[in-house]
Tab-separated table of C-alpha atoms in Angstrom:
chain	number	residue	atom	x	y	z
O	286	MET	CA	0.000	0.000	0.000
O	287	GLU	CA	1.397	3.368	-0.912
O	288	THR	CA	1.338	6.275	1.471
O	289	THR	CA	1.277	9.940	0.552
O	290	SER	CA	3.256	12.911	1.904
O	291	SER	CA	8.793	14.985	-0.932
O	292	SER	CA	21.354	26.420	-2.271
O	293	ARG	CA	23.880	26.505	-3.986
O	294	VAL	CA	27.571	25.703	-3.605
O	295	GLY	CA	29.629	28.641	-2.687
O	296	ALA	CA	26.744	30.608	-1.215
O	297	GLN	CA	28.026	32.355	1.869
O	298	PRO	CA	25.942	33.554	4.810
O	299	ALA	CA	25.423	37.263	5.069
O	300	GLU	CA	28.158	38.962	6.997
O	301	ALA	CA	27.232	39.901	10.521
O	302	PRO	CA	27.201	43.647	11.227
O	303	THR	CA	30.374	45.009	12.703
O	304	ALA	CA	30.172	45.007	16.463
O	305	PRO	CA	30.486	48.432	18.128
O	306	ALA	CA	33.781	49.187	19.802
O	307	GLN	CA	33.918	48.071	23.421
O	308	PRO	CA	34.863	50.515	26.172
O	309	ALA	CA	38.477	50.332	27.141
O	310	THR	CA	37.474	49.534	30.716
O	311	GLU	CA	35.812	46.213	29.789
O	312	SER	CA	37.714	43.377	31.461
O	313	ALA	CA	38.989	40.191	29.875
O	314	GLU	CA	37.018	38.308	32.523
O	315	GLY	CA	33.773	39.857	31.275
O	316	ALA	CA	34.516	38.814	27.699
O	317	ALA	CA	35.292	35.258	28.799
O	318	GLU	CA	32.038	35.088	30.752
O	319	ALA	CA	30.046	36.258	27.728
O	320	ALA	CA	31.684	33.621	25.556
O	321	ALA	CA	30.918	30.906	28.085
O	322	GLN	CA	27.232	31.883	28.127
O	323	ALA	CA	26.897	31.850	24.321
O	324	PRO	CA	24.625	29.026	23.048
O	325	GLN	CA	26.509	26.052	21.687
O	326	ALA	CA	25.891	24.704	18.191
O	327	PRO	CA	24.134	21.298	18.093
O	328	GLN	CA	26.345	18.309	17.445
O	329	PRO	CA	25.768	16.176	14.321
O	330	PRO	CA	24.343	12.675	14.700
O	331	GLN	CA	26.807	9.842	15.078
O	332	ALA	CA	26.260	6.528	13.353
O	333	PRO	CA	25.788	3.635	15.792
O	334	GLN	CA	28.305	0.821	15.612
O	335	SER	CA	27.826	-2.875	16.221
O	336	ALA	CA	29.689	-6.074	15.612
O	337	ALA	CA	27.018	-7.262	13.196
O	338	HIS	CA	27.066	-4.041	11.197
O	339	PRO	CA	30.488	-2.430	11.486
O	340	ALA	CA	29.721	0.472	9.176
O	341	GLY	CA	26.060	0.394	8.159
O	342	PRO	CA	22.954	-1.804	7.982
O	343	ALA	CA	22.689	-4.864	5.757
O	344	GLY	CA	24.774	-3.295	2.990
O	345	GLY	CA	27.513	-2.019	5.285
O	346	ALA	CA	27.711	1.517	3.866
O	347	PRO	CA	30.234	3.796	5.544
O	348	ALA	CA	28.842	5.780	8.451
O	349	HIS	CA	27.052	8.927	7.377
O	350	THR	CA	28.831	12.218	7.968
O	351	THR	CA	26.608	15.200	8.512
O	352	PRO	CA	26.539	17.451	5.428
O	353	VAL	CA	27.081	21.190	5.873
O	354	PRO	CA	24.879	23.193	3.458
O	355	GLY	CA	26.309	26.499	2.229
O	356	ALA	CA	29.941	25.434	2.535
O	357	ARG	CA	32.030	25.155	-0.600
O	358	ARG	CA	32.431	21.558	-1.731
O	359	ALA	CA	35.380	20.670	-3.946
O	360	VAL	CA	34.186	18.996	-7.107
O	361	GLU	CA	37.396	16.969	-7.216
O	362	GLY	CA	35.983	14.431	-4.770
O	363	TYR	CA	33.062	13.748	-7.079
O	364	LEU	CA	35.341	13.479	-10.079
O	365	ARG	CA	37.387	10.758	-8.364
O	366	ALA	CA	34.393	8.413	-8.254
O	367	SER	CA	34.404	5.406	-10.569
O	368	PHE	CA	30.587	5.398	-10.794
O	369	PRO	CA	28.067	7.903	-12.188
O	370	TRP	CA	26.373	10.437	-9.930
O	371	TYR	CA	22.608	10.807	-9.867
O	372	GLY	CA	20.404	13.800	-9.229
O	373	LEU	CA	16.895	14.952	-10.016
O	374	ASP	CA	16.118	14.896	-13.711
O	375	GLY	CA	15.502	17.878	-15.991
O	376	ALA	CA	11.946	18.348	-14.758
O	377	PHE	CA	13.423	20.021	-11.686
O	378	THR	CA	14.429	23.598	-12.527
O	379	GLY	CA	15.429	24.915	-9.095
O	380	PRO	CA	18.854	25.388	-7.473
O	381	ARG	CA	21.280	22.455	-7.364
O	382	TRP	CA	24.277	22.121	-5.047
O	383	LEU	CA	26.971	19.610	-4.147
O	384	MET	CA	27.175	18.288	-0.613
O	385	GLN	CA	29.969	15.798	0.091
O	386	VAL	CA	31.400	12.394	-0.742
O	387	GLY	CA	32.158	9.419	1.502
O	388	THR	CA	35.350	7.434	1.083
O	389	ALA	CA	36.708	4.058	2.157
O	390	ALA	CA	39.864	3.563	4.216
O	391	ASP	CA	42.000	3.606	1.066
O	392	GLY	CA	40.441	6.837	-0.194
O	393	THR	CA	38.120	5.203	-2.744
O	394	VAL	CA	34.911	7.199	-3.176
O	395	GLU	CA	31.957	5.013	-2.158
O	396	HIS	CA	28.983	7.368	-1.964
O	397	GLY	CA	27.960	11.002	-2.041
O	398	SER	CA	25.012	13.386	-2.058
O	399	THR	CA	23.624	16.127	-4.273
O	400	GLY	CA	21.086	18.701	-3.117
O	401	HIS	CA	18.126	20.313	-4.837
O	402	GLY	CA	15.971	23.266	-3.783
O	403	ASP	CA	16.510	25.214	-0.576
O	404	GLU	CA	19.682	24.517	1.351
O	405	PRO	CA	18.272	22.984	4.551
O	406	SER	CA	19.278	24.201	7.984
O	407	VAL	CA	18.836	22.325	11.226
O	408	ARG	CA	17.131	25.388	12.727
O	409	GLY	CA	15.708	26.796	9.502
O	410	GLU	CA	12.032	26.154	10.169
O	411	ILE	CA	12.322	27.307	13.765
O	412	ALA	CA	13.933	30.587	12.765
O	413	THR	CA	11.668	31.466	9.821
O	414	GLY	CA	8.433	29.668	10.618
O	415	GLU	CA	8.422	28.321	7.057
O	416	LYS	CA	9.219	24.812	5.917
O	417	GLU	CA	12.197	24.461	3.610
O	418	ARG	CA	11.658	22.683	0.305
O	419	PHE	CA	14.498	20.392	-0.628
O	420	ALA	CA	15.384	16.938	-1.916
O	421	VAL	CA	18.771	15.276	-1.521
O	422	VAL	CA	19.834	12.368	-3.747
O	423	VAL	CA	22.355	9.853	-2.352
O	424	THR	CA	24.358	7.750	-4.819
O	425	VAL	CA	25.998	4.577	-3.477
O	426	ALA	CA	28.429	2.583	-5.609
O	427	SER	CA	27.766	-1.088	-6.244
O	428	ASN	CA	30.544	-2.623	-4.184
O	429	PRO	CA	30.434	-6.377	-3.521
O	430	LEU	CA	33.811	-6.385	-1.746
O	431	ARG	CA	34.824	-3.771	0.818
O	432	ARG	CA	37.905	-3.952	2.985
O	433	SER	CA	37.827	-3.022	6.654
O	434	ALA	CA	39.685	0.097	7.770
O	435	ASP	CA	42.694	-1.886	8.978
O	436	GLY	CA	42.817	-3.967	5.787
O	437	THR	CA	42.540	-7.264	7.628
O	438	GLY	CA	38.901	-8.108	6.912
O	439	VAL	CA	36.038	-7.731	4.458
O	440	LEU	CA	32.856	-5.770	5.098
O	441	GLU	CA	29.418	-6.585	3.759
O	442	ALA	CA	28.609	-5.483	0.228
O	443	THR	CA	26.758	-2.243	-0.338
O	444	SER	CA	23.051	-2.675	-1.037
O	445	VAL	CA	19.791	-0.773	-1.228
O	446	SER	CA	19.776	-0.871	2.580
O	447	SER	CA	23.014	1.106	2.504
O	448	ALA	CA	21.239	3.829	0.522
O	449	ALA	CA	18.241	3.730	2.882
O	450	TRP	CA	20.509	4.138	5.911
O	451	LEU	CA	22.426	7.063	4.430
O	452	ALA	CA	19.206	8.778	3.400
O	453	GLY	CA	17.544	8.216	6.764
O	454	SER	CA	20.492	9.493	8.757
O	455	GLY	CA	20.877	12.391	6.324
O	456	LEU	CA	17.343	13.580	7.016
O	457	LEU	CA	18.063	13.480	10.734
O	458	ALA	CA	20.984	15.855	10.227
O	459	PHE	CA	18.477	18.594	9.350
O	460	THR	CA	15.771	17.709	11.858
O	461	TRP	CA	15.176	19.394	15.164
O	462	PRO	CA	11.688	19.437	16.749
O	463	SER	CA	10.835	23.065	17.482
O	464	GLN	CA	9.725	22.314	21.035
O	465	MET	CA	13.046	20.687	21.935
O	466	ASP	CA	15.832	22.489	23.748
O	467	HIS	CA	19.176	22.088	22.000
O	468	THR	CA	20.648	20.491	25.123
O	469	LEU	CA	18.274	17.525	24.667
O	470	ARG	CA	18.998	17.060	20.973
O	471	GLY	CA	21.817	14.570	21.535
O	472	ASP	CA	19.527	12.091	23.279
O	473	TRP	CA	16.846	12.565	20.649
O	474	LEU	CA	19.330	11.999	17.829
O	475	ASP	CA	20.648	8.817	19.426
O	476	GLN	CA	17.123	7.428	19.593
O	477	GLN	CA	16.122	8.484	16.088
O	478	THR	CA	19.393	7.311	14.518
O	479	GLU	CA	18.941	3.861	16.010
O	480	ALA	CA	15.397	3.791	14.616
O	481	ALA	CA	16.661	4.770	11.145
O	482	TRP	CA	19.271	2.015	11.385
O	483	GLU	CA	16.656	-0.624	12.172
O	484	LEU	CA	14.286	0.605	9.463
O	485	ALA	CA	17.000	0.404	6.809
O	486	ASP	CA	17.623	-3.194	7.816
O	487	ASP	CA	13.957	-4.105	7.334
O	488	LEU	CA	12.930	-2.737	3.953
O	489	ASP	CA	10.208	-5.372	3.627
O	490	GLY	CA	8.607	-4.293	6.900
O	491	ASP	CA	5.309	-2.510	7.379
O	492	ASP	CA	6.990	0.879	7.753
O	493	TRP	CA	7.860	0.908	4.051
O	494	SER	CA	5.618	1.076	1.010
O	495	THR	CA	6.506	0.734	-2.675
O	496	LEU	CA	6.809	3.690	-4.999
O	497	SER	CA	7.705	3.585	-8.712
O	498	LEU	CA	9.750	6.525	-9.999
O	499	PRO	CA	11.629	7.075	-13.277
O	500	VAL	CA	15.410	6.606	-13.313
O	501	ASP	CA	16.850	7.732	-16.640
O	502	GLY	CA	13.304	7.470	-17.952
O	503	GLU	CA	12.811	3.866	-16.842
O	504	PRO	CA	10.211	3.064	-14.122
O	505	THR	CA	12.088	1.802	-11.069
O	506	PRO	CA	10.682	0.473	-7.773
O	507	PHE	CA	11.689	2.254	-4.567
O	508	HIS	CA	11.113	1.570	-0.900
O	509	TYR	CA	9.416	4.625	0.578
O	510	ARG	CA	8.515	5.879	4.031
O	511	GLU	CA	7.550	9.193	5.550
O	512	SER	CA	7.377	10.800	8.974
O	513	GLU	CA	6.538	14.165	10.468
O	514	PHE	CA	10.073	15.282	9.629
O	515	GLY	CA	10.152	14.349	5.939
O	516	TRP	CA	10.386	11.362	3.628
O	517	VAL	CA	13.014	8.767	2.726
O	518	LEU	CA	13.246	6.407	-0.233
O	519	ALA	CA	15.767	3.898	-1.566
O	520	GLY	CA	16.158	1.678	-4.620
O	521	SER	CA	18.649	0.405	-7.174
O	522	THR	CA	19.218	1.272	-10.812
O	523	ARG	CA	19.323	-1.215	-13.666
O	524	ASP	CA	23.136	-1.049	-13.530
O	525	GLY	CA	23.296	-1.861	-9.833
O	526	ILE	CA	23.918	1.649	-8.485
O	527	HIS	CA	22.009	2.168	-5.248
O	528	LEU	CA	20.005	5.370	-4.867
O	529	GLY	CA	18.653	6.940	-1.721
O	530	ALA	CA	16.816	10.213	-1.328
O	531	TYR	CA	15.316	12.289	1.434
O	532	GLY	CA	13.473	15.557	1.526
O	533	ARG	CA	10.899	17.867	2.977
O	534	GLY	CA	8.377	20.199	1.401
O	535	MET	CA	8.724	18.550	-2.032
O	536	SER	CA	6.521	15.583	-2.866
O	537	ALA	CA	8.487	12.421	-3.544
O	538	TYR	CA	5.723	11.272	-5.899
O	539	GLY	CA	6.657	13.854	-8.509
O	540	LEU	CA	10.394	13.160	-8.629
O	541	GLY	CA	12.522	11.570	-11.323
O	542	PHE	CA	16.238	10.735	-11.281
O	543	SER	CA	18.930	10.758	-13.935
O	544	VAL	CA	22.697	10.558	-14.312
O	545	ILE	CA	24.337	13.944	-13.839
O	546	GLY	CA	25.982	14.826	-17.134
O	547	ASP	CA	27.648	18.025	-15.948
O	548	LEU	CA	28.660	18.520	-12.320
O	549	GLY	CA	29.107	22.178	-13.159
O	550	SER	CA	25.331	22.556	-12.940
O	551	TYR	CA	25.695	21.865	-9.214
O	552	ALA	CA	28.447	24.410	-8.631
């Protein structure tokens, strides 16, 4: 049963206004106290580890690293990949931006993400009162043999579950319930990350439905789920590349994916 529910690289935040000059009598102790009282930035989610899944669920994808929208991303990392990158197809006419790539212990590029729409912020909706509209596409290389970080063992092959895990944890990176104090976010993230881990390991479970979307013009089945924070989907292309996606404010039912012919369109 299907369920219903879906900026740019180099963009820099506006410069903060120049602070007025401080009186010469202000003490160093006062400045230190002000710095200590300043709110601390939330910490990114950390991928859980276990003996059964050393780096990801079922497919063993490398642990997700929180993307940082708005920061410049070197295209060289994407160009080092031995597999094609996917993004939304030509029907999407909004902003496109690179995020980051994930590498193995030997530096081989294994996965990466491309963004579309508004660059999401973990506090964006809280600050503006408006929901951001974005979709992120995760490309995971088909990799039947992956070496452990120390080179002494072999990890599980990447799979569609790898893409589901990366997409699920990626959505969490930009999620923060408005009623939650930032000091409680760590506990919330631990709980939600574990839930995303378990869901990615059970793609045939009741939490997922099936959604058919075009990939290079060819109808392709995807596993799909949604929550109050956004939606997540995962599937595999005809050539064995695993695709994940997550988003908010854009309906997943209207999306299509295609190979990115020119990474410059994301710069």
